[in-house]
Tab-separated table of C-alpha atoms in Angstrom:
chain	number	residue	atom	x	y	z
A	1	MET	CA	-28.100	-3.925	-109.246
A	2	LYS	CA	-28.252	-5.874	-112.436
A	3	THR	CA	-27.275	-5.625	-116.050
A	4	THR	CA	-30.149	-5.322	-118.442
A	5	ALA	CA	-30.883	-5.120	-122.104
A	6	PRO	CA	-30.866	-1.579	-123.454
A	7	THR	CA	-33.620	0.450	-121.834
A	8	ILE	CA	-35.710	2.913	-123.766
A	9	CYS	CA	-34.777	6.342	-122.501
A	10	HIS	CA	-37.133	9.153	-123.416
A	11	GLY	CA	-36.106	12.740	-123.889
A	12	THR	CA	-34.814	15.376	-126.227
A	13	GLU	CA	-31.893	14.345	-128.439
A	14	VAL	CA	-31.063	11.356	-126.204
A	15	ASN	CA	-28.115	9.254	-127.308
A	16	GLU	CA	-27.169	5.661	-126.430
A	17	ARG	CA	-25.423	6.833	-123.234
A	18	THR	CA	-28.587	8.659	-122.060
A	19	GLN	CA	-27.080	12.103	-122.605
A	20	CYS	CA	-29.670	14.620	-123.754
A	21	ALA	CA	-30.014	18.142	-125.087
A	22	HIS	CA	-30.061	19.478	-121.523
A	23	TYR	CA	-27.255	17.447	-119.896
A	24	HIS	CA	-24.567	16.008	-122.120
A	25	SER	CA	-21.184	16.079	-120.386
A	26	GLU	CA	-19.179	12.859	-120.425
A	27	HIS	CA	-20.505	12.187	-116.896
A	28	ASP	CA	-24.204	12.736	-117.654
A	29	ILE	CA	-24.846	9.060	-118.257
A	30	ILE	CA	-27.776	8.076	-116.093
A	31	ALA	CA	-31.475	7.939	-116.789
A	32	ILE	CA	-34.123	7.957	-114.102
A	33	LYS	CA	-37.326	5.950	-114.076
A	34	PHE	CA	-40.023	8.391	-113.052
A	35	LYS	CA	-42.397	7.287	-110.311
A	36	CYS	CA	-45.382	8.860	-112.049
A	37	CYS	CA	-45.163	6.903	-115.290
A	38	SER	CA	-42.566	4.123	-114.814
A	39	ALA	CA	-40.701	5.422	-117.861
A	40	PHE	CA	-37.016	6.280	-118.049
A	41	TYR	CA	-36.121	9.856	-118.977
A	42	ALA	CA	-32.687	11.389	-119.358
A	43	CYS	CA	-33.598	14.272	-117.030
A	44	ILE	CA	-36.512	16.152	-115.529
A	45	GLU	CA	-36.459	18.698	-118.351
A	46	CYS	CA	-36.917	15.876	-120.856
A	47	HIS	CA	-39.866	14.608	-118.791
A	48	ARG	CA	-41.408	18.074	-118.689
A	49	GLU	CA	-41.115	18.410	-122.466
A	50	ALA	CA	-42.393	14.961	-123.396
A	51	ALA	CA	-44.807	13.778	-120.700
A	52	ASP	CA	-48.387	14.934	-120.405
A	53	HIS	CA	-48.317	15.006	-116.589
A	54	ASP	CA	-46.352	16.429	-113.672
A	55	PRO	CA	-43.400	14.433	-112.320
A	56	MET	CA	-43.606	12.689	-108.953
A	57	VAL	CA	-40.742	12.113	-106.543
A	58	TRP	CA	-39.901	8.629	-105.324
A	59	PRO	CA	-40.882	8.202	-101.645
A	60	LYS	CA	-38.172	6.940	-99.292
A	61	SER	CA	-40.228	3.796	-98.704
A	62	GLU	CA	-39.588	2.824	-102.360
A	63	PHE	CA	-35.858	3.549	-102.609
A	64	ASN	CA	-35.346	-0.203	-103.127
A	65	GLN	CA	-36.810	0.167	-106.641
A	66	GLU	CA	-34.413	-0.189	-109.566
A	67	ALA	CA	-34.962	3.242	-111.030
A	68	ILE	CA	-31.504	4.317	-112.209
A	69	TYR	CA	-30.058	3.230	-115.536
A	70	CYS	CA	-26.336	3.524	-116.302
A	71	GLY	CA	-25.846	4.622	-119.892
A	72	SER	CA	-22.330	3.216	-119.856
A	73	CYS	CA	-22.898	-0.445	-118.926
A	74	ARG	CA	-26.704	-0.563	-119.273
A	75	GLY	CA	-27.064	-1.771	-115.705
A	76	THR	CA	-29.795	-0.712	-113.333
A	77	LEU	CA	-29.401	0.394	-109.751
A	78	SER	CA	-31.882	0.842	-106.974
A	79	ILE	CA	-32.294	4.385	-105.740
A	80	THR	CA	-30.502	3.400	-102.524
A	81	GLU	CA	-27.570	1.984	-104.501
A	82	TYR	CA	-27.397	5.117	-106.619
A	83	LEU	CA	-27.524	7.508	-103.688
A	84	SER	CA	-24.723	5.626	-101.940
A	85	CYS	CA	-22.428	4.937	-104.923
A	86	GLN	CA	-20.411	8.158	-104.573
A	87	ASN	CA	-20.995	9.081	-108.233
A	88	THR	CA	-19.407	5.929	-109.620
A	89	CYS	CA	-21.275	3.039	-111.175
A	90	PRO	CA	-20.696	0.014	-108.937
A	91	MET	CA	-20.823	-2.283	-111.974
A	92	CYS	CA	-18.647	-0.619	-114.609
A	93	HIS	CA	-16.978	2.134	-112.543
A	94	ALA	CA	-18.065	4.873	-114.944
A	95	GLU	CA	-18.172	8.255	-113.260
A	96	PHE	CA	-21.539	9.942	-112.819
A	97	ASN	CA	-21.999	13.707	-112.670
A	98	PRO	CA	-21.657	14.793	-109.010
A	99	GLY	CA	-23.705	17.888	-109.854
A	100	CYS	CA	-26.789	15.675	-110.114
A	101	ALA	CA	-26.942	15.782	-106.309
A	102	ASN	CA	-28.194	19.358	-106.661
A	103	HIS	CA	-31.342	17.954	-108.292
A	104	TYR	CA	-32.077	14.958	-106.038
A	105	HIS	CA	-35.036	16.789	-104.500
A	106	LEU	CA	-36.707	16.764	-107.925
A	107	TYR	CA	-36.569	12.969	-108.098
A	108	PHE	CA	-36.290	11.575	-104.568
A	109	GLU	CA	-38.029	12.381	-101.296
A	110	GLN	CA	-35.615	14.165	-98.974
């Protein structure tokens, strides 16, 4: 995990914390780099609306990739770090939405 400069996060009505028109609770503060295009989107619905291709899931063999962006501290986490962080950013301790686990299959190989 590392802290980065602000990352461009694509999507519909995305704010500086990566909240979008689809997911905007105080805990919806991550963006995901999509395997298919190496671009960060606030959610899969944002990707579906803006990208001209189908999304791809990250294979387990690439879970070491920094593909999660915290909209609170602007740090990046590997997929492994994100999946094991228990919905709390290990850098700034912001709480992530635990409901995102219901959508992991859309982003990460199961």
